[in-house]
Structures are given as structure tokens and as C-alpha cells.
Amino acid sequence: MSNRIAGLDVHKRMLAVVVSDVEVDGEYQFERRMFGSSPDQLRSLAEWLLAQEVEEAVMESTAQYWKPVWEALERYWKPLRQKREGARRKSGTLHLAQAQSNRGPRGARRTSAMPNVWSSGSWLGN
């Protein structure tokens, strides 16, 4: 059975979103999209996550910018995921991963454990 998860990198005016099915055998396929942070764009994000059949969403943010995203997903996405026929126990689950400061010891940047799926530059076409 499919288990689609979304990863959201939340910035002040932009959200980078990646969706993948974590139960796929072989090579992972990623759906990538960017959204703004306006209320209309956040509704569009929730609708896109529904269309992608995303079960869980994980957000990363270094500041308070995650709050309106969380509120929009709780309002538009989460209830619809939980009420659908055949919903899993974790369907509609939101997770928040607060990033540590980029100012590590002696100015060293800390790197993310997430793979860089944006590096190919071809994500706009997906």
C-alpha cells in the first residue's frame, strides 16, 4: 500500500515542497513544487497535498514562519485526510522539525540530513 509523505522547507515568503512514496521498491520518485506564503498559496498547497494523496507532512523552519503553514494545513488538509474512506491511523499527521542555527562553532554551517532533491534543477518541470 502506498504511503506518500511531504517534506516542506518553510521560509518567510516561499515554501519548497517535495512529495515521495516511501513504500516504493527501487528508486524513489519525487514530486517537487514551490509555493508562496500568502493565504491563497497556502490553500493551494493544501489542495496540492490532497491531490498528491499525501498522508503525512514534515515541516522544517528556522523561525516562526511555520505557524501559518501549520494552521492552513490543519484547516484545509488534515480534516480531509482523516475523514476519507480507508484513512490510516497516521493520516493527516503533521510534524515540525525546528532547525538549529546556521551559526555553528566558528561560523561553520550545519548541514541537513535530508537529501538535496533540488540540486538537479529539473524540479520545475515535475
N, CA, C and O atoms as a GROMACS GRO file, in nm:
protein
  504
    1MET      N    1   0.083  -0.118   0.000
    1MET     CA    2   0.000   0.000   0.000
    1MET      C    3   0.088   0.125   0.000
    1MET      O    4   0.192   0.128   0.064
    2SER      N    5   0.046   0.225  -0.071
    2SER     CA    6   0.120   0.349  -0.085
    2SER      C    7   0.121   0.429   0.046
    2SER      O    8   0.022   0.430   0.119
    3ASN      N    9   0.232   0.496   0.075
    3ASN     CA   10   0.244   0.585   0.189
    3ASN      C   11   0.321   0.708   0.145
    3ASN      O   12   0.444   0.710   0.148
    4ARG      N   13   0.249   0.811   0.103
    4ARG     CA   14   0.311   0.932   0.050
    4ARG      C   15   0.333   1.033   0.162
    4ARG      O   16   0.244   1.061   0.242
    5ILE      N   17   0.455   1.086   0.164
    5ILE     CA   18   0.496   1.183   0.266
    5ILE      C   19   0.548   1.308   0.198
    5ILE      O   20   0.613   1.301   0.094
    6ALA      N   21   0.516   1.423   0.257
    6ALA     CA   22   0.564   1.552   0.206
    6ALA      C   23   0.666   1.610   0.303
    6ALA      O   24   0.649   1.603   0.424
    7GLY      N   25   0.771   1.669   0.247
    7GLY     CA   26   0.868   1.745   0.324
    7GLY      C   27   0.857   1.890   0.282
    7GLY      O   28   0.865   1.920   0.163
    8LEU      N   29   0.840   1.981   0.377
    8LEU     CA   30   0.824   2.123   0.348
    8LEU      C   31   0.938   2.200   0.412
    8LEU      O   32   0.960   2.191   0.533
    9ASP      N   33   1.011   2.276   0.332
    9ASP     CA   34   1.114   2.366   0.381
    9ASP      C   35   1.050   2.504   0.382
    9ASP      O   36   1.024   2.561   0.276
   10VAL      N   37   1.025   2.557   0.501
   10VAL     CA   38   0.946   2.679   0.516
   10VAL      C   39   1.038   2.800   0.532
   10VAL      O   40   1.124   2.803   0.620
   11HIS      N   41   1.018   2.898   0.446
   11HIS     CA   42   1.090   3.025   0.452
   11HIS      C   43   0.987   3.137   0.470
   11HIS      O   44   0.867   3.110   0.472
   12LYS      N   45   1.033   3.258   0.484
   12LYS     CA   46   0.942   3.370   0.510
   12LYS      C   47   0.839   3.388   0.398
   12LYS      O   48   0.721   3.405   0.427
   13ARG      N   49   0.882   3.386   0.274
   13ARG     CA   50   0.792   3.411   0.162
   13ARG      C   51   0.780   3.295   0.064
   13ARG      O   52   0.711   3.308  -0.038
   14MET      N   53   0.844   3.183   0.093
   14MET     CA   54   0.846   3.072  -0.001
   14MET      C   55   0.850   2.939   0.073
   14MET      O   56   0.914   2.927   0.178
   15LEU      N   57   0.782   2.840   0.016
   15LEU     CA   58   0.785   2.704   0.069
   15LEU      C   59   0.831   2.611  -0.043
   15LEU      O   60   0.774   2.612  -0.152
   16ALA      N   61   0.933   2.532  -0.016
   16ALA     CA   62   0.979   2.430  -0.109
   16ALA      C   63   0.922   2.298  -0.060
   16ALA      O   64   0.946   2.258   0.054
   17VAL      N   65   0.847   2.229  -0.146
   17VAL     CA   66   0.776   2.108  -0.105
   17VAL      C   67   0.817   1.991  -0.193
   17VAL      O   68   0.823   2.003  -0.315
   18VAL      N   69   0.845   1.878  -0.130
   18VAL     CA   70   0.879   1.755  -0.201
   18VAL      C   71   0.787   1.645  -0.149
   18VAL      O   72   0.768   1.631  -0.028
   19VAL      N   73   0.731   1.567  -0.241
   19VAL     CA   74   0.644   1.454  -0.206
   19VAL      C   75   0.705   1.328  -0.264
   19VAL      O   76   0.750   1.326  -0.379
   20SER      N   77   0.706   1.222  -0.183
   20SER     CA   78   0.755   1.093  -0.230
   20SER      C   79   0.678   0.982  -0.163
   20SER      O   80   0.624   0.999  -0.054
   21ASP      N   81   0.673   0.868  -0.230
   21ASP     CA   82   0.611   0.749  -0.174
   21ASP      C   83   0.721   0.669  -0.106
   21ASP      O   84   0.814   0.622  -0.173
   22VAL      N   85   0.712   0.652   0.025
   22VAL     CA   86   0.819   0.586   0.100
   22VAL      C   87   0.809   0.434   0.098
   22VAL      O   88   0.896   0.366   0.152
   23GLU      N   89   0.704   0.380   0.037
   23GLU     CA   90   0.692   0.234   0.030
   23GLU      C   91   0.718   0.180  -0.110
   23GLU      O   92   0.680   0.068  -0.142
   24VAL      N   93   0.782   0.260  -0.193
   24VAL     CA   94   0.814   0.218  -0.328
   24VAL      C   95   0.942   0.136  -0.326
   24VAL      O   96   1.040   0.175  -0.261
   25ASP      N   97   0.943   0.024  -0.396
   25ASP     CA   98   1.065  -0.055  -0.410
   25ASP      C   99   1.148   0.007  -0.523
   25ASP      O  100   1.093   0.051  -0.624
   26GLY      N  101   1.278   0.008  -0.505
   26GLY     CA  102   1.365   0.062  -0.608
   26GLY      C  103   1.390   0.210  -0.589
   26GLY      O  104   1.399   0.258  -0.477
   27GLU      N  105   1.400   0.281  -0.700
   27GLU     CA  106   1.436   0.422  -0.698
   27GLU      C  107   1.316   0.509  -0.660
   27GLU      O  108   1.206   0.490  -0.710
   28TYR      N  109   1.339   0.605  -0.571
   28TYR     CA  110   1.234   0.697  -0.529
   28TYR      C  111   1.204   0.798  -0.640
   28TYR      O  112   1.293   0.841  -0.713
   29GLN      N  113   1.078   0.834  -0.650
   29GLN     CA  114   1.034   0.939  -0.740
   29GLN      C  115   0.988   1.056  -0.654
   29GLN      O  116   0.917   1.037  -0.556
   30PHE      N  117   1.028   1.177  -0.692
   30PHE     CA  118   0.993   1.296  -0.616
   30PHE      C  119   0.907   1.389  -0.699
   30PHE      O  120   0.936   1.412  -0.817
   31GLU      N  121   0.803   1.442  -0.638
   31GLU     CA  122   0.723   1.549  -0.696
   31GLU      C  123   0.764   1.674  -0.622
   31GLU      O  124   0.758   1.678  -0.499
   32ARG      N  125   0.806   1.777  -0.694
   32ARG     CA  126   0.856   1.899  -0.630
   32ARG      C  127   0.774   2.018  -0.674
   32ARG      O  128   0.729   2.027  -0.788
   33ARG      N  129   0.755   2.110  -0.581
   33ARG     CA  130   0.679   2.230  -0.613
   33ARG      C  131   0.715   2.340  -0.514
   33ARG      O  132   0.752   2.313  -0.400
   34MET      N  133   0.703   2.464  -0.559
   34MET     CA  134   0.724   2.579  -0.472
   34MET      C  135   0.593   2.655  -0.458
   34MET      O  136   0.516   2.667  -0.553
   35PHE      N  137   0.570   2.706  -0.338
   35PHE     CA  138   0.451   2.784  -0.307
   35PHE      C  139   0.492   2.911  -0.237
   35PHE      O  140   0.597   2.917  -0.173
   36GLY      N  141   0.408   3.013  -0.248
   36GLY     CA  142   0.427   3.134  -0.170
   36GLY      C  143   0.370   3.114  -0.031
   36GLY      O  144   0.322   3.005   0.002
   37SER      N  145   0.376   3.218   0.051
   37SER     CA  146   0.328   3.206   0.188
   37SER      C  147   0.198   3.282   0.212
   37SER      O  148   0.155   3.296   0.326
   38SER      N  149   0.136   3.332   0.106
   38SER     CA  150   0.008   3.402   0.122
   38SER      C  151  -0.103   3.302   0.155
   38SER      O  152  -0.087   3.183   0.129
   39PRO      N  153  -0.214   3.348   0.213
   39PRO     CA  154  -0.324   3.256   0.243
   39PRO      C  155  -0.373   3.179   0.120
   39PRO      O  156  -0.402   3.060   0.131
   40ASP      N  157  -0.382   3.244   0.005
   40ASP     CA  158  -0.424   3.174  -0.117
   40ASP      C  159  -0.325   3.065  -0.156
   40ASP      O  160  -0.365   2.956  -0.196
   41GLN      N  161  -0.196   3.094  -0.145
   41GLN     CA  162  -0.095   2.995  -0.178
   41GLN      C  163  -0.096   2.879  -0.079
   41GLN      O  164  -0.072   2.764  -0.117
   42LEU      N  165  -0.122   2.908   0.047
   42LEU     CA  166  -0.129   2.800   0.147
   42LEU      C  167  -0.249   2.710   0.123
   42LEU      O  168  -0.242   2.589   0.145
   43ARG      N  169  -0.360   2.767   0.078
   43ARG     CA  170  -0.476   2.685   0.039
   43ARG      C  171  -0.440   2.599  -0.081
   43ARG      O  172  -0.477   2.482  -0.088
   44SER      N  173  -0.368   2.659  -0.178
   44SER     CA  174  -0.323   2.583  -0.295
   44SER      C  175  -0.232   2.468  -0.254
   44SER      O  176  -0.241   2.358  -0.310
   45LEU      N  177  -0.144   2.492  -0.156
   45LEU     CA  178  -0.057   2.387  -0.104
   45LEU      C  179  -0.141   2.273  -0.047
   45LEU      O  180  -0.116   2.156  -0.078
   46ALA      N  181  -0.240   2.306   0.036
   46ALA     CA  182  -0.325   2.202   0.096
   46ALA      C  183  -0.397   2.122  -0.012
   46ALA      O  184  -0.406   2.000  -0.003
   47GLU      N  185  -0.448   2.189  -0.114
   47GLU     CA  186  -0.516   2.121  -0.224
   47GLU      C  187  -0.420   2.032  -0.301
   47GLU      O  188  -0.457   1.921  -0.340
   48TRP      N  189  -0.298   2.079  -0.323
   48TRP     CA  190  -0.198   2.000  -0.396
   48TRP      C  191  -0.161   1.876  -0.316
   48TRP      O  192  -0.147   1.767  -0.373
   49LEU      N  193  -0.145   1.891  -0.184
   49LEU     CA  194  -0.113   1.775  -0.100
   49LEU      C  195  -0.225   1.672  -0.105
   49LEU      O  196  -0.199   1.552  -0.107
   50LEU      N  197  -0.350   1.718  -0.108
   50LEU     CA  198  -0.463   1.626  -0.123
   50LEU      C  199  -0.458   1.556  -0.258
   50LEU      O  200  -0.477   1.434  -0.266
   51ALA      N  201  -0.432   1.632  -0.364
   51ALA     CA  202  -0.424   1.574  -0.499
   51ALA      C  203  -0.311   1.472  -0.508
   51ALA      O  204  -0.322   1.373  -0.581
   52GLN      N  205  -0.202   1.495  -0.436
   52GLN     CA  206  -0.087   1.404  -0.435
   52GLN      C  207  -0.109   1.285  -0.341
   52GLN      O  208  -0.024   1.196  -0.333
   53GLU      N  209  -0.222   1.283  -0.270
   53GLU     CA  210  -0.257   1.177  -0.175
   53GLU      C  211  -0.155   1.163  -0.063
   53GLU      O  212  -0.122   1.052  -0.021
   54VAL      N  213  -0.105   1.277  -0.014
   54VAL     CA  214  -0.007   1.279   0.094
   54VAL      C  215  -0.074   1.241   0.226
   54VAL      O  216  -0.180   1.294   0.261
   55GLU      N  217  -0.011   1.148   0.299
   55GLU     CA  218  -0.062   1.102   0.428
   55GLU      C  219  -0.003   1.180   0.545
   55GLU      O  220  -0.075   1.212   0.640
   56GLU      N  221   0.126   1.211   0.538
   56GLU     CA  222   0.194   1.282   0.646
   56GLU      C  223   0.276   1.396   0.587
   56GLU      O  224   0.323   1.388   0.473
   57ALA      N  225   0.292   1.503   0.666
   57ALA     CA  226   0.372   1.617   0.623
   57ALA      C  227   0.471   1.652   0.734
   57ALA      O  228   0.436   1.655   0.852
   58VAL      N  229   0.595   1.678   0.693
   58VAL     CA  230   0.702   1.716   0.785
   58VAL      C  231   0.751   1.853   0.742
   58VAL      O  232   0.790   1.873   0.626
   59MET      N  233   0.750   1.948   0.836
   59MET     CA  234   0.796   2.084   0.806
   59MET      C  235   0.926   2.114   0.879
   59MET      O  236   0.948   2.066   0.990
   60GLU      N  237   1.010   2.191   0.814
   60GLU     CA  238   1.134   2.239   0.875
   60GLU      C  239   1.135   2.390   0.861
   60GLU      O  240   1.108   2.444   0.754
   61SER      N  241   1.165   2.458   0.971
   61SER     CA  242   1.172   2.604   0.969
   61SER      C  243   1.270   2.651   1.074
   61SER      O  244   1.276   2.595   1.184
   62THR      N  245   1.347   2.753   1.042
   62THR     CA  246   1.442   2.808   1.139
   62THR      C  247   1.378   2.916   1.225
   62THR      O  248   1.437   2.956   1.325
   63ALA      N  249   1.261   2.963   1.189
   63ALA     CA  250   1.196   3.071   1.263
   63ALA      C  251   1.048   3.039   1.278
   63ALA      O  252   1.006   2.925   1.259
   64GLN      N  253   0.970   3.140   1.310
   64GLN     CA  254   0.827   3.124   1.334
   64GLN      C  255   0.745   3.113   1.206
   64GLN      O  256   0.622   3.108   1.214
   65TYR      N  257   0.807   3.108   1.090
   65TYR     CA  258   0.736   3.108   0.963
   65TYR      C  259   0.650   2.983   0.942
   65TYR      O  260   0.563   2.982   0.855
   66TRP      N  261   0.672   2.879   1.020
   66TRP     CA  262   0.595   2.756   1.010
   66TRP      C  263   0.452   2.770   1.061
   66TRP      O  264   0.365   2.694   1.020
   67LYS      N  265   0.427   2.867   1.149
   67LYS     CA  266   0.297   2.877   1.215
   67LYS      C  267   0.179   2.894   1.119
   67LYS      O  268   0.082   2.819   1.131
   68PRO      N  269   0.182   2.989   1.023
   68PRO     CA  270   0.068   2.998   0.931
   68PRO      C  271   0.054   2.876   0.840
   68PRO      O  272  -0.057   2.842   0.799
   69VAL      N  273   0.165   2.812   0.808
   69VAL     CA  274   0.160   2.692   0.725
   69VAL      C  275   0.090   2.581   0.803
   69VAL      O  276   0.003   2.513   0.749
   70TRP      N  277   0.128   2.563   0.928
   70TRP     CA  278   0.066   2.462   1.015
   70TRP      C  279  -0.084   2.487   1.026
   70TRP      O  280  -0.164   2.395   1.011
   71GLU      N  281  -0.121   2.613   1.052
   71GLU     CA  282  -0.263   2.647   1.066
   71GLU      C  283  -0.341   2.617   0.939
   71GLU      O  284  -0.452   2.565   0.946
   72ALA      N  285  -0.284   2.650   0.824
   72ALA     CA  286  -0.353   2.625   0.697
   72ALA      C  287  -0.369   2.476   0.672
   72ALA      O  288  -0.475   2.432   0.628
   73LEU      N  289  -0.266   2.398   0.700
   73LEU     CA  290  -0.276   2.254   0.679
   73LEU      C  291  -0.374   2.189   0.777
   73LEU      O  292  -0.445   2.096   0.741
   74GLU      N  293  -0.377   2.238   0.900
   74GLU     CA  294  -0.475   2.186   0.996
   74GLU      C  295  -0.618   2.220   0.954
   74GLU      O  296  -0.710   2.144   0.981
   75ARG      N  297  -0.635   2.332   0.890
   75ARG     CA  298  -0.769   2.376   0.849
   75ARG      C  299  -0.816   2.308   0.721
   75ARG      O  300  -0.931   2.263   0.714
   76TYR      N  301  -0.730   2.298   0.620
   76TYR     CA  302  -0.773   2.254   0.488
   76TYR      C  303  -0.735   2.110   0.453
   76TYR      O  304  -0.810   2.042   0.384
   77TRP      N  305  -0.620   2.064   0.500
   77TRP     CA  306  -0.569   1.934   0.457
   77TRP      C  307  -0.598   1.824   0.558
   77TRP      O  308  -0.652   1.719   0.521
   78LYS      N  309  -0.563   1.845   0.683
   78LYS     CA  310  -0.572   1.741   0.786
   78LYS      C  311  -0.712   1.681   0.800
   78LYS      O  312  -0.725   1.559   0.798
   79PRO      N  313  -0.818   1.761   0.815
   79PRO     CA  314  -0.950   1.701   0.833
   79PRO      C  315  -0.994   1.616   0.714
   79PRO      O  316  -1.056   1.512   0.731
   80LEU      N  317  -0.960   1.660   0.593
   80LEU     CA  318  -0.999   1.584   0.474
   80LEU      C  319  -0.923   1.453   0.464
   80LEU      O  320  -0.978   1.353   0.418
   81ARG      N  321  -0.796   1.452   0.506
   81ARG     CA  322  -0.716   1.328   0.504
   81ARG      C  323  -0.771   1.229   0.606
   81ARG      O  324  -0.777   1.109   0.578
   82GLN      N  325  -0.811   1.277   0.721
   82GLN     CA  326  -0.856   1.188   0.828
   82GLN      C  327  -0.996   1.133   0.803
   82GLN      O  328  -1.028   1.024   0.850
   83LYS      N  329  -1.078   1.206   0.731
   83LYS     CA  330  -1.217   1.164   0.710
   83LYS      C  331  -1.237   1.078   0.586
   83LYS      O  332  -1.345   1.022   0.567
   84ARG      N  333  -1.136   1.066   0.503
   84ARG     CA  334  -1.154   0.989   0.380
   84ARG      C  335  -1.170   0.841   0.411
   84ARG      O  336  -1.123   0.792   0.514
   85GLU      N  337  -1.235   0.771   0.322
   85GLU     CA  338  -1.256   0.627   0.339
   85GLU      C  339  -1.121   0.554   0.335
   85GLU      O  340  -1.039   0.580   0.248
   86GLY      N  341  -1.100   0.464   0.428
   86GLY     CA  342  -0.976   0.387   0.433
   86GLY      C  343  -0.858   0.464   0.491
   86GLY      O  344  -0.743   0.424   0.471
   87ALA      N  345  -0.884   0.573   0.562
   87ALA     CA  346  -0.775   0.654   0.619
   87ALA      C  347  -0.695   0.572   0.720
   87ALA      O  348  -0.752   0.499   0.802
   88ARG      N  349  -0.565   0.585   0.712
   88ARG     CA  350  -0.477   0.518   0.809
   88ARG      C  351  -0.481   0.592   0.941
   88ARG      O  352  -0.530   0.705   0.950
   89ARG      N  353  -0.430   0.528   1.042
   89ARG     CA  354  -0.425   0.589   1.176
   89ARG      C  355  -0.345   0.719   1.176
   89ARG      O  356  -0.382   0.814   1.244
   90LYS      N  357  -0.237   0.724   1.101
   90LYS     CA  358  -0.150   0.842   1.097
   90LYS      C  359  -0.187   0.940   0.988
   90LYS      O  360  -0.120   1.041   0.971
   91SER      N  361  -0.292   0.913   0.914
   91SER     CA  362  -0.331   1.000   0.804
   91SER      C  363  -0.359   1.142   0.854
   91SER      O  364  -0.431   1.161   0.952
   92GLY      N  365  -0.302   1.238   0.787
   92GLY     CA  366  -0.321   1.377   0.826
   92GLY      C  367  -0.229   1.423   0.936
   92GLY      O  368  -0.253   1.527   0.998
   93THR      N  369  -0.124   1.348   0.964
   93THR     CA  370  -0.031   1.384   1.070
   93THR      C  371   0.066   1.492   1.023
   93THR      O  372   0.122   1.484   0.914
   94LEU      N  373   0.085   1.593   1.108
   94LEU     CA  374   0.182   1.700   1.083
   94LEU      C  375   0.297   1.685   1.180
   94LEU      O  376   0.278   1.651   1.297
   95HIS      N  377   0.419   1.710   1.131
   95HIS     CA  378   0.538   1.705   1.215
   95HIS      C  379   0.617   1.834   1.193
   95HIS      O  380   0.618   1.888   1.082
   96LEU      N  381   0.682   1.882   1.297
   96LEU     CA  382   0.766   2.000   1.286
   96LEU      C  383   0.907   1.966   1.330
   96LEU      O  384   0.928   1.910   1.438
   97ALA      N  385   1.004   2.000   1.246
   97ALA     CA  386   1.145   1.982   1.280
   97ALA      C  387   1.209   2.120   1.282
   97ALA      O  388   1.234   2.178   1.176
   98GLN      N  389   1.234   2.173   1.399
   98GLN     CA  390   1.297   2.304   1.410
   98GLN      C  391   1.446   2.290   1.380
   98GLN      O  392   1.515   2.208   1.439
   99ALA      N  393   1.493   2.370   1.288
   99ALA     CA  394   1.634   2.366   1.250
   99ALA      C  395   1.718   2.437   1.354
   99ALA      O  396   1.675   2.533   1.418
  100GLN      N  397   1.839   2.387   1.369
  100GLN     CA  398   1.934   2.457   1.454
  100GLN      C  399   1.990   2.574   1.377
  100GLN      O  400   1.982   2.577   1.254
  101SER      N  401   2.045   2.668   1.446
  101SER     CA  402   2.102   2.786   1.382
  101SER      C  403   2.214   2.746   1.287
  101SER      O  404   2.287   2.650   1.311
  102ASN      N  405   2.227   2.821   1.178
  102ASN     CA  406   2.338   2.800   1.085
  102ASN      C  407   2.469   2.852   1.142
  102ASN      O  408   2.574   2.831   1.081
  103ARG      N  409   2.466   2.917   1.255
  103ARG     CA  410   2.587   2.969   1.316
  103ARG      C  411   2.644   2.867   1.414
  103ARG      O  412   2.629   2.880   1.535
  104GLY      N  413   2.707   2.766   1.360
  104GLY     CA  414   2.770   2.663   1.443
  104GLY      C  415   2.901   2.714   1.498
  104GLY      O  416   2.931   2.833   1.487
  105PRO      N  417   2.979   2.626   1.557
  105PRO     CA  418   3.110   2.666   1.610
  105PRO      C  419   3.197   2.730   1.502
  105PRO      O  420   3.213   2.675   1.393
  106ARG      N  421   3.252   2.844   1.534
  106ARG     CA  422   3.342   2.918   1.444
  106ARG      C  423   3.277   2.946   1.308
  106ARG      O  424   3.345   2.948   1.206
  107GLY      N  425   3.146   2.966   1.308
  107GLY     CA  426   3.077   3.003   1.184
  107GLY      C  427   3.051   2.887   1.090
  107GLY      O  428   3.002   2.908   0.979
  108ALA      N  429   3.083   2.766   1.131
  108ALA     CA  430   3.061   2.651   1.043
  108ALA      C  431   2.912   2.627   1.025
  108ALA      O  432   2.836   2.630   1.122
  109ARG      N  433   2.872   2.603   0.904
  109ARG     CA  434   2.731   2.575   0.877
  109ARG      C  435   2.703   2.429   0.907
  109ARG      O  436   2.784   2.341   0.879
  110ARG      N  437   2.588   2.404   0.964
  110ARG     CA  438   2.543   2.268   0.986
  110ARG      C  439   2.468   2.224   0.862
  110ARG      O  440   2.392   2.302   0.804
  111THR      N  441   2.488   2.101   0.823
  111THR     CA  442   2.421   2.053   0.703
  111THR      C  443   2.302   1.967   0.740
  111THR      O  444   2.298   1.906   0.846
  112SER      N  445   2.207   1.964   0.651
  112SER     CA  446   2.085   1.888   0.674
  112SER      C  447   2.109   1.741   0.643
  112SER      O  448   2.192   1.706   0.560
  113ALA      N  449   2.034   1.655   0.712
  113ALA     CA  450   2.039   1.512   0.684
  113ALA      C  451   1.949   1.476   0.566
  113ALA      O  452   1.953   1.363   0.516
  114MET      N  453   1.867   1.573   0.521
  114MET     CA  454   1.777   1.550   0.408
  114MET      C  455   1.857   1.549   0.277
  114MET      O  456   1.949   1.630   0.262
  115PRO      N  457   1.824   1.461   0.183
  115PRO     CA  458   1.894   1.463   0.055
  115PRO      C  459   1.856   1.588  -0.023
  115PRO      O  460   1.744   1.638  -0.010
  116ASN      N  461   1.948   1.638  -0.102
  116ASN     CA  462   1.921   1.759  -0.179
  116ASN      C  463   1.853   1.720  -0.310
  116ASN      O  464   1.920   1.695  -0.411
  117VAL      N  465   1.721   1.714  -0.309
  117VAL     CA  466   1.647   1.674  -0.428
  117VAL      C  467   1.626   1.792  -0.523
  117VAL      O  468   1.571   1.776  -0.631
  118TRP      N  469   1.671   1.911  -0.483
  118TRP     CA  470   1.656   2.030  -0.568
  118TRP      C  471   1.778   2.047  -0.658
  118TRP      O  472   1.774   2.128  -0.750
  119SER      N  473   1.885   1.975  -0.633
  119SER     CA  474   2.012   2.001  -0.700
  119SER      C  475   2.010   1.977  -0.850
  119SER      O  476   2.092   2.034  -0.921
  120SER      N  477   1.920   1.894  -0.900
  120SER     CA  478   1.920   1.862  -1.042
  120SER      C  479   1.872   1.980  -1.126
  120SER      O  480   1.902   1.987  -1.246
  121GLY      N  481   1.798   2.073  -1.065
  121GLY     CA  482   1.748   2.188  -1.141
  121GLY      C  483   1.629   2.155  -1.228
  121GLY      O  484   1.571   2.245  -1.289
  122SER      N  485   1.590   2.028  -1.235
  122SER     CA  486   1.478   1.989  -1.322
  122SER      C  487   1.346   1.980  -1.245
  122SER      O  488   1.245   1.937  -1.302
  123TRP      N  489   1.344   2.021  -1.119
  123TRP     CA  490   1.224   2.005  -1.037
  123TRP      C  491   1.109   2.091  -1.085
  123TRP      O  492   0.994   2.058  -1.057
  124LEU      N  493   1.135   2.200  -1.155
  124LEU     CA  494   1.027   2.287  -1.201
  124LEU      C  495   0.934   2.215  -1.298
  124LEU      O  496   0.814   2.245  -1.305
  125GLY      N  497   0.987   2.121  -1.373
  125GLY     CA  498   0.906   2.051  -1.470
  125GLY      C  499   0.824   1.938  -1.411
  125GLY      O  500   0.740   1.880  -1.481
  126ASN      N  501   0.846   1.904  -1.285
  126ASN     CA  502   0.775   1.791  -1.223
  126ASN      C  503   0.650   1.836  -1.153
  126ASN      O  504   0.579   1.755  -1.095
   0.00000   0.00000   0.00000
